[in-house]
CSV table of N, CA, C and O in Angstrom, one decimal:
chain,number,residue,atom,x,y,z
A,195,MET,N,0.9,-1.2,0.0
A,195,MET,CA,0.0,0.0,0.0
A,195,MET,C,0.9,1.2,0.0
A,195,MET,O,1.8,1.3,0.8
A,196,SER,N,0.6,2.2,-0.9
A,196,SER,CA,1.4,3.4,-1.0
A,196,SER,C,1.1,4.3,0.2
A,196,SER,O,0.1,4.1,0.9
A,197,ASN,N,2.0,5.2,0.5
A,197,ASN,CA,1.7,6.2,1.6
A,197,ASN,C,0.5,7.0,1.3
A,197,ASN,O,-0.2,7.4,2.2
A,198,ALA,N,0.2,7.3,0.1
A,198,ALA,CA,-1.0,8.1,-0.3
A,198,ALA,C,-2.2,7.3,0.1
A,198,ALA,O,-3.2,7.8,0.7
A,199,ASP,N,-2.2,6.0,-0.2
A,199,ASP,CA,-3.3,5.1,0.2
A,199,ASP,C,-3.4,5.0,1.8
A,199,ASP,O,-4.5,5.0,2.3
A,200,ARG,N,-2.3,5.0,2.4
A,200,ARG,CA,-2.2,4.9,3.9
A,200,ARG,C,-2.8,6.2,4.5
A,200,ARG,O,-3.5,6.1,5.5
A,201,ILE,N,-2.6,7.3,3.9
A,201,ILE,CA,-3.2,8.6,4.4
A,201,ILE,C,-4.7,8.4,4.3
A,201,ILE,O,-5.4,8.6,5.4
A,202,THR,N,-5.2,8.1,3.2
A,202,THR,CA,-6.7,8.0,3.1
A,202,THR,C,-7.3,6.9,4.0
A,202,THR,O,-8.3,7.1,4.6
A,203,ALA,N,-6.6,5.7,4.1
A,203,ALA,CA,-7.1,4.6,4.9
A,203,ALA,C,-7.1,4.9,6.4
A,203,ALA,O,-7.9,4.4,7.1
A,204,SER,N,-6.2,5.8,6.8
A,204,SER,CA,-6.0,6.1,8.2
A,204,SER,C,-6.8,7.3,8.7
A,204,SER,O,-6.6,7.7,9.9
A,205,LEU,N,-7.6,7.9,7.9
A,205,LEU,CA,-8.2,9.2,8.3
A,205,LEU,C,-9.2,9.0,9.5
A,205,LEU,O,-9.6,10.0,10.1
A,206,GLY,N,-9.6,7.8,9.7
A,206,GLY,CA,-10.5,7.5,10.9
A,206,GLY,C,-9.7,7.5,12.2
A,206,GLY,O,-10.3,7.5,13.3
A,207,SER,N,-8.4,7.5,12.1
A,207,SER,CA,-7.6,7.5,13.3
A,207,SER,C,-7.5,8.9,13.9
A,207,SER,O,-7.9,9.9,13.2
A,208,GLU,N,-7.0,9.0,15.1
A,208,GLU,CA,-6.8,10.4,15.7
A,208,GLU,C,-5.6,11.1,15.3
A,208,GLU,O,-5.5,12.3,15.4
A,209,ALA,N,-4.6,10.4,14.7
A,209,ALA,CA,-3.4,11.0,14.3
A,209,ALA,C,-2.9,10.2,13.1
A,209,ALA,O,-3.2,9.1,12.9
A,210,PRO,N,-2.0,10.9,12.3
A,210,PRO,CA,-1.4,10.2,11.1
A,210,PRO,C,-0.5,9.1,11.6
A,210,PRO,O,0.1,9.1,12.7
A,211,PRO,N,-0.2,8.1,10.7
A,211,PRO,CA,0.8,7.1,11.0
A,211,PRO,C,2.1,7.8,11.3
A,211,PRO,O,2.5,8.7,10.5
A,212,GLU,N,2.8,7.4,12.4
A,212,GLU,CA,4.0,8.1,12.8
A,212,GLU,C,5.2,8.0,11.8
A,212,GLU,O,6.1,8.8,11.8
A,213,ASP,N,5.1,6.9,11.0
A,213,ASP,CA,6.3,6.7,10.1
A,213,ASP,C,6.1,7.4,8.7
A,213,ASP,O,7.0,7.3,7.9
A,214,LEU,N,5.0,8.2,8.6
A,214,LEU,CA,4.9,9.0,7.4
A,214,LEU,C,5.8,10.2,7.4
A,214,LEU,O,6.0,10.7,8.5
A,215,PRO,N,6.4,10.6,6.3
A,215,PRO,CA,7.3,11.8,6.4
A,215,PRO,C,6.5,13.0,6.7
A,215,PRO,O,5.2,13.0,6.5
A,216,PRO,N,7.1,14.0,7.2
A,216,PRO,CA,6.4,15.2,7.7
A,216,PRO,C,5.4,15.8,6.7
A,216,PRO,O,4.3,16.2,7.0
A,217,ALA,N,5.8,15.9,5.4
A,217,ALA,CA,4.9,16.5,4.4
A,217,ALA,C,3.7,15.7,4.2
A,217,ALA,O,2.6,16.2,4.1
A,218,ALA,N,3.8,14.3,4.3
A,218,ALA,CA,2.7,13.4,4.2
A,218,ALA,C,1.8,13.6,5.4
A,218,ALA,O,0.6,13.5,5.3
A,219,GLN,N,2.4,13.8,6.6
A,219,GLN,CA,1.6,14.0,7.8
A,219,GLN,C,0.8,15.3,7.7
A,219,GLN,O,-0.4,15.3,8.1
A,220,ALA,N,1.4,16.3,7.1
A,220,ALA,CA,0.7,17.6,6.9
A,220,ALA,C,-0.5,17.3,5.9
A,220,ALA,O,-1.6,17.9,6.2
A,221,LEU,N,-0.3,16.6,4.9
A,221,LEU,CA,-1.4,16.3,4.0
A,221,LEU,C,-2.5,15.5,4.7
A,221,LEU,O,-3.7,15.7,4.5
A,222,TRP,N,-2.1,14.6,5.6
A,222,TRP,CA,-3.1,13.8,6.4
A,222,TRP,C,-3.9,14.8,7.2
A,222,TRP,O,-5.2,14.7,7.2
A,223,TRP,N,-3.3,15.7,7.9
A,223,TRP,CA,-4.1,16.7,8.7
A,223,TRP,C,-5.0,17.5,7.8
A,223,TRP,O,-6.1,17.8,8.2
A,224,LEU,N,-4.5,17.9,6.7
A,224,LEU,CA,-5.4,18.7,5.8
A,224,LEU,C,-6.6,17.9,5.4
A,224,LEU,O,-7.8,18.4,5.4
A,225,ALA,N,-6.4,16.6,5.0
A,225,ALA,CA,-7.5,15.7,4.6
A,225,ALA,C,-8.4,15.5,5.8
A,225,ALA,O,-9.7,15.5,5.7
A,226,LYS,N,-7.9,15.2,7.0
A,226,LYS,CA,-8.6,15.0,8.2
A,226,LYS,C,-9.6,16.1,8.5
A,226,LYS,O,-10.7,15.9,8.9
A,227,GLY,N,-9.1,17.3,8.2
A,227,GLY,CA,-10.0,18.5,8.4
A,227,GLY,C,-10.9,18.9,7.2
A,227,GLY,O,-11.5,19.9,7.2
A,228,GLY,N,-11.0,17.9,6.3
A,228,GLY,CA,-11.9,18.2,5.1
A,228,GLY,C,-11.4,19.3,4.2
A,228,GLY,O,-12.3,19.9,3.5
A,229,LEU,N,-10.1,19.5,4.2
A,229,LEU,CA,-9.5,20.6,3.3
A,229,LEU,C,-10.2,21.9,3.6
A,229,LEU,O,-10.5,22.7,2.7
A,230,ARG,N,-10.4,22.2,4.9
A,230,ARG,CA,-11.0,23.4,5.3
A,230,ARG,C,-10.1,24.0,6.5
A,230,ARG,O,-9.4,23.3,7.1
A,231,ARG,N,-10.3,25.3,6.7
A,231,ARG,CA,-9.6,25.9,7.8
A,231,ARG,C,-10.2,25.4,9.1
A,231,ARG,O,-11.4,25.3,9.3
A,232,GLY,N,-9.3,25.1,10.1
A,232,GLY,CA,-9.7,24.6,11.4
A,232,GLY,C,-8.6,24.1,12.2
A,232,GLY,O,-7.4,24.3,11.7
A,233,PRO,N,-8.8,23.4,13.2
A,233,PRO,CA,-7.7,22.9,14.0
A,233,PRO,C,-6.7,21.9,13.3
A,233,PRO,O,-5.5,21.9,13.5
A,234,GLU,N,-7.3,21.1,12.4
A,234,GLU,CA,-6.4,20.2,11.6
A,234,GLU,C,-5.6,21.0,10.6
A,234,GLU,O,-4.4,20.7,10.4
A,235,TRP,N,-6.2,22.1,10.0
A,235,TRP,CA,-5.4,22.9,9.1
A,235,TRP,C,-4.2,23.5,9.9
A,235,TRP,O,-3.1,23.6,9.4
A,236,THR,N,-4.5,24.0,11.1
A,236,THR,CA,-3.5,24.6,12.0
A,236,THR,C,-2.3,23.6,12.2
A,236,THR,O,-1.2,24.0,12.2
A,237,ARG,N,-2.7,22.3,12.5
A,237,ARG,CA,-1.6,21.3,12.7
A,237,ARG,C,-0.8,21.1,11.5
A,237,ARG,O,0.4,21.1,11.5
A,238,ALA,N,-1.5,21.0,10.3
A,238,ALA,CA,-0.8,20.9,9.0
A,238,ALA,C,0.2,22.1,8.8
A,238,ALA,O,1.3,21.9,8.4
A,239,HIS,N,-0.3,23.3,9.0
A,239,HIS,CA,0.4,24.5,8.8
A,239,HIS,C,1.7,24.5,9.7
A,239,HIS,O,2.8,24.8,9.3
A,240,ALA,N,1.5,24.1,10.9
A,240,ALA,CA,2.7,24.0,11.9
A,240,ALA,C,3.7,23.1,11.4
A,240,ALA,O,4.9,23.4,11.4
A,241,ILE,N,3.3,21.9,10.9
A,241,ILE,CA,4.3,20.9,10.3
A,241,ILE,C,5.0,21.6,9.2
A,241,ILE,O,6.3,21.4,9.1
A,242,CYS,N,4.3,22.3,8.3
A,242,CYS,CA,5.0,22.9,7.2
A,242,CYS,C,6.0,24.0,7.6
A,242,CYS,O,7.1,24.1,7.1
A,243,GLN,N,5.6,24.8,8.6
A,243,GLN,CA,6.5,25.8,9.1
A,243,GLN,C,7.7,25.2,9.7
A,243,GLN,O,8.8,25.8,9.6
A,244,GLU,N,7.6,24.1,10.4
A,244,GLU,CA,8.7,23.4,11.1
A,244,GLU,C,9.7,23.0,10.0
A,244,GLU,O,10.9,22.9,10.3
A,245,GLY,N,9.2,22.6,8.8
A,245,GLY,CA,10.1,22.1,7.8
A,245,GLY,C,10.4,23.1,6.7
A,245,GLY,O,10.7,22.8,5.5
A,246,GLU,N,10.2,24.4,7.0
A,246,GLU,CA,10.4,25.5,6.0
A,246,GLU,C,11.8,25.3,5.3
A,246,GLU,O,12.8,25.1,5.9
A,247,GLY,N,11.7,25.4,4.0
A,247,GLY,CA,12.9,25.2,3.2
A,247,GLY,C,13.0,23.8,2.6
A,247,GLY,O,13.8,23.6,1.7
A,248,ARG,N,12.2,22.9,3.1
A,248,ARG,CA,12.2,21.5,2.5
A,248,ARG,C,11.1,21.5,1.4
A,248,ARG,O,10.0,21.9,1.7
A,249,ARG,N,11.4,21.1,0.2
A,249,ARG,CA,10.6,21.3,-0.9
A,249,ARG,C,9.1,20.7,-0.7
A,249,ARG,O,8.2,21.4,-1.0
A,250,ASP,N,9.0,19.5,-0.2
A,250,ASP,CA,7.7,18.9,-0.1
A,250,ASP,C,6.9,19.7,1.0
A,250,ASP,O,5.7,19.9,0.8
A,251,GLN,N,7.5,20.1,2.1
A,251,GLN,CA,6.7,20.8,3.1
A,251,GLN,C,6.4,22.2,2.6
A,251,GLN,O,5.3,22.7,2.9
A,252,ASP,N,7.2,22.8,1.8
A,252,ASP,CA,6.9,24.1,1.2
A,252,ASP,C,5.7,24.0,0.2
A,252,ASP,O,4.8,24.9,0.2
A,253,ARG,N,5.6,22.9,-0.5
A,253,ARG,CA,4.5,22.7,-1.4
A,253,ARG,C,3.2,22.5,-0.7
A,253,ARG,O,2.2,23.1,-1.0
A,254,VAL,N,3.3,21.7,0.4
A,254,VAL,CA,2.1,21.5,1.2
A,254,VAL,C,1.7,22.8,1.9
A,254,VAL,O,0.5,23.1,2.0
A,255,HIS,N,2.7,23.6,2.2
A,255,HIS,CA,2.4,24.9,2.8
A,255,HIS,C,1.6,25.8,1.8
A,255,HIS,O,0.7,26.5,2.2
A,256,GLY,N,2.0,25.7,0.6
A,256,GLY,CA,1.3,26.4,-0.5
A,256,GLY,C,-0.1,25.9,-0.6
A,256,GLY,O,-1.1,26.7,-0.7
A,257,LEU,N,-0.3,24.6,-0.5
A,257,LEU,CA,-1.7,24.1,-0.6
A,257,LEU,C,-2.5,24.6,0.6
A,257,LEU,O,-3.7,25.0,0.5
A,258,ALA,N,-1.9,24.6,1.8
A,258,ALA,CA,-2.6,25.1,3.0
A,258,ALA,C,-3.1,26.5,2.8
A,258,ALA,O,-4.2,26.8,3.2
A,259,HIS,N,-2.3,27.3,2.2
A,259,HIS,CA,-2.7,28.7,2.1
A,259,HIS,C,-3.7,28.8,0.9
A,259,HIS,O,-4.6,29.7,1.0
A,260,TRP,N,-3.7,27.9,0.0
A,260,TRP,CA,-4.8,27.9,-1.0
A,260,TRP,C,-6.1,27.6,-0.4
A,260,TRP,O,-7.1,28.2,-0.6
A,261,ILE,N,-6.1,26.5,0.5
A,261,ILE,CA,-7.3,26.2,1.2
A,261,ILE,C,-7.8,27.4,2.1
A,261,ILE,O,-9.0,27.6,2.1
A,262,GLU,N,-6.9,28.1,2.6
A,262,GLU,CA,-7.2,29.3,3.4
A,262,GLU,C,-7.8,30.4,2.6
A,262,GLU,O,-8.5,31.2,3.1
A,263,GLY,N,-7.5,30.4,1.3
A,263,GLY,CA,-8.0,31.4,0.4
A,263,GLY,C,-7.0,32.5,0.2
A,263,GLY,O,-7.3,33.5,-0.5
A,264,ASP,N,-5.8,32.4,0.7
A,264,ASP,CA,-4.7,33.4,0.5
A,264,ASP,C,-3.8,32.9,-0.7
A,264,ASP,O,-2.8,32.3,-0.5
A,265,LEU,N,-4.3,33.3,-1.9
A,265,LEU,CA,-3.6,32.8,-3.1
A,265,LEU,C,-2.2,33.4,-3.3
A,265,LEU,O,-1.3,32.8,-3.8
A,266,GLY,N,-2.0,34.6,-2.9
A,266,GLY,CA,-0.7,35.3,-3.0
A,266,GLY,C,0.3,34.5,-2.1
A,266,GLY,O,1.4,34.3,-2.6
A,267,ASN,N,-0.1,34.2,-0.9
A,267,ASN,CA,0.8,33.4,0.0
A,267,ASN,C,1.0,32.0,-0.5
A,267,ASN,O,2.1,31.5,-0.5
A,268,SER,N,0.0,31.4,-1.1
A,268,SER,CA,0.1,30.1,-1.7
A,268,SER,C,1.1,30.1,-2.8
A,268,SER,O,2.0,29.3,-2.9
A,269,ASP,N,1.0,31.1,-3.7
A,269,ASP,CA,1.9,31.2,-4.8
A,269,ASP,C,3.4,31.3,-4.3
A,269,ASP,O,4.3,30.8,-4.9
A,270,TYR,N,3.5,32.1,-3.3
A,270,TYR,CA,4.9,32.3,-2.7
A,270,TYR,C,5.5,31.0,-2.3
A,270,TYR,O,6.7,30.7,-2.7
A,271,TRP,N,4.8,30.2,-1.6
A,271,TRP,CA,5.3,28.9,-1.1
A,271,TRP,C,5.6,27.9,-2.3
A,271,TRP,O,6.6,27.2,-2.3
A,272,TYR,N,4.7,27.9,-3.3
A,272,TYR,CA,4.9,27.1,-4.4
A,272,TYR,C,6.2,27.5,-5.2
A,272,TYR,O,7.0,26.7,-5.6
A,273,ARG,N,6.4,28.9,-5.3
A,273,ARG,CA,7.6,29.4,-6.0
A,273,ARG,C,8.8,29.0,-5.2
A,273,ARG,O,9.8,28.6,-5.8
A,274,ARG,N,8.8,29.1,-3.9
A,274,ARG,CA,9.9,28.7,-3.1
A,274,ARG,C,10.3,27.3,-3.3
A,274,ARG,O,11.5,26.9,-3.3
A,275,ALA,N,9.3,26.4,-3.6
A,275,ALA,CA,9.5,25.0,-3.8
A,275,ALA,C,9.8,24.7,-5.2
A,275,ALA,O,10.1,23.5,-5.6
A,276,GLY,N,9.8,25.7,-6.1
A,276,GLY,CA,10.1,25.4,-7.5
A,276,GLY,C,8.9,24.7,-8.2
A,276,GLY,O,9.1,24.0,-9.1
A,277,ASP,N,7.7,25.0,-7.8
A,277,ASP,CA,6.5,24.4,-8.3
A,277,ASP,C,5.4,25.5,-8.5
A,277,ASP,O,5.7,26.7,-8.3
A,278,ARG,N,4.3,25.1,-8.9
A,278,ARG,CA,3.1,26.0,-9.0
A,278,ARG,C,1.9,25.2,-8.7
A,278,ARG,O,1.9,23.9,-8.9
A,279,ARG,N,0.8,25.9,-8.4
A,279,ARG,CA,-0.5,25.2,-8.2
A,279,ARG,C,-0.9,24.6,-9.5
A,279,ARG,O,-0.9,25.3,-10.5
A,280,GLN,N,-1.3,23.3,-9.5
A,280,GLN,CA,-1.7,22.7,-10.8
A,280,GLN,C,-3.1,22.2,-10.8
A,280,GLN,O,-3.7,22.0,-11.9
A,281,GLY,N,-3.6,21.8,-9.7
A,281,GLY,CA,-5.0,21.3,-9.6
A,281,GLY,C,-6.0,22.3,-9.9
A,281,GLY,O,-5.8,23.5,-9.8
A,282,ALA,N,-7.2,21.8,-10.3
A,282,ALA,CA,-8.3,22.8,-10.6
A,282,ALA,C,-8.9,23.3,-9.3
A,282,ALA,O,-9.5,24.4,-9.4
A,283,ASP,N,-8.7,22.7,-8.2
A,283,ASP,CA,-9.2,23.1,-6.9
A,283,ASP,C,-8.3,22.5,-5.9
A,283,ASP,O,-7.5,21.6,-6.2
A,284,PRO,N,-8.4,22.9,-4.6
A,284,PRO,CA,-7.6,22.3,-3.6
A,284,PRO,C,-7.7,20.8,-3.5
A,284,PRO,O,-6.7,20.1,-3.2
A,285,GLY,N,-8.8,20.2,-3.7
A,285,GLY,CA,-8.9,18.7,-3.6
A,285,GLY,C,-8.1,18.0,-4.7
A,285,GLY,O,-7.4,17.0,-4.4
A,286,ALA,N,-8.1,18.5,-5.9
A,286,ALA,CA,-7.3,17.9,-7.0
A,286,ALA,C,-5.9,18.1,-6.7
A,286,ALA,O,-5.1,17.3,-7.0
A,287,GLU,N,-5.5,19.3,-6.2
A,287,GLU,CA,-4.1,19.6,-5.8
A,287,GLU,C,-3.6,18.7,-4.7
A,287,GLU,O,-2.5,18.1,-4.7
A,288,TRP,N,-4.5,18.4,-3.7
A,288,TRP,CA,-4.2,17.5,-2.6
A,288,TRP,C,-3.9,16.1,-3.2
A,288,TRP,O,-2.9,15.5,-2.8
A,289,SER,N,-4.7,15.6,-4.1
A,289,SER,CA,-4.5,14.3,-4.7
A,289,SER,C,-3.1,14.3,-5.5
A,289,SER,O,-2.4,13.3,-5.4
A,290,ARG,N,-2.8,15.4,-6.2
A,290,ARG,CA,-1.5,15.4,-7.0
A,290,ARG,C,-0.4,15.4,-6.0
A,290,ARG,O,0.6,14.6,-6.2
A,291,LEU,N,-0.4,16.2,-4.9
A,291,LEU,CA,0.7,16.2,-4.0
A,291,LEU,C,0.8,14.9,-3.2
A,291,LEU,O,1.9,14.4,-3.0
A,292,ALA,N,-0.3,14.3,-2.9
A,292,ALA,CA,-0.3,13.1,-2.1
A,292,ALA,C,0.4,12.0,-3.0
A,292,ALA,O,1.2,11.2,-2.5
A,293,ALA,N,0.1,12.0,-4.3
A,293,ALA,CA,0.7,11.0,-5.2
A,293,ALA,C,2.2,11.2,-5.4
A,293,ALA,O,3.0,10.3,-5.4
A,294,GLU,N,2.6,12.5,-5.4
A,294,GLU,CA,4.0,12.8,-5.6
A,294,GLU,C,4.8,12.7,-4.3
A,294,GLU,O,5.9,12.2,-4.3
A,295,ILE,N,4.2,13.2,-3.2
A,295,ILE,CA,5.0,13.2,-2.0
A,295,ILE,C,4.9,11.9,-1.2
A,295,ILE,O,5.9,11.4,-0.7
A,296,ALA,N,3.7,11.4,-1.1
A,296,ALA,CA,3.5,10.2,-0.3
A,296,ALA,C,3.4,8.9,-1.1
A,296,ALA,O,3.2,7.9,-0.6
A,297,GLY,N,3.4,9.0,-2.4
A,297,GLY,CA,3.3,7.9,-3.3
A,297,GLY,C,4.3,6.9,-3.1
A,297,GLY,O,4.3,5.8,-2.7
């Protein structure tokens, strides 16, 4: 089972699998929160901030700000990571990043 599948399969748990890399854990928290702003978003954002400068965490940071509705900040984090928003919406982008980061 890929890490992306593990993220989806484990969303009924209270926390992500501990052996997932930090960016995948941040994706887990975003999914757990329904890709909306709230306590799970805050957890994901904190993980991204802790790994600032790491490409995958910066990309998830960009996704978090897209979910928040702050597209300027989202674009900043994607640029830092050498990437850009590609999905049609945050859900599609979550799927892309999960496949690339946690796949």
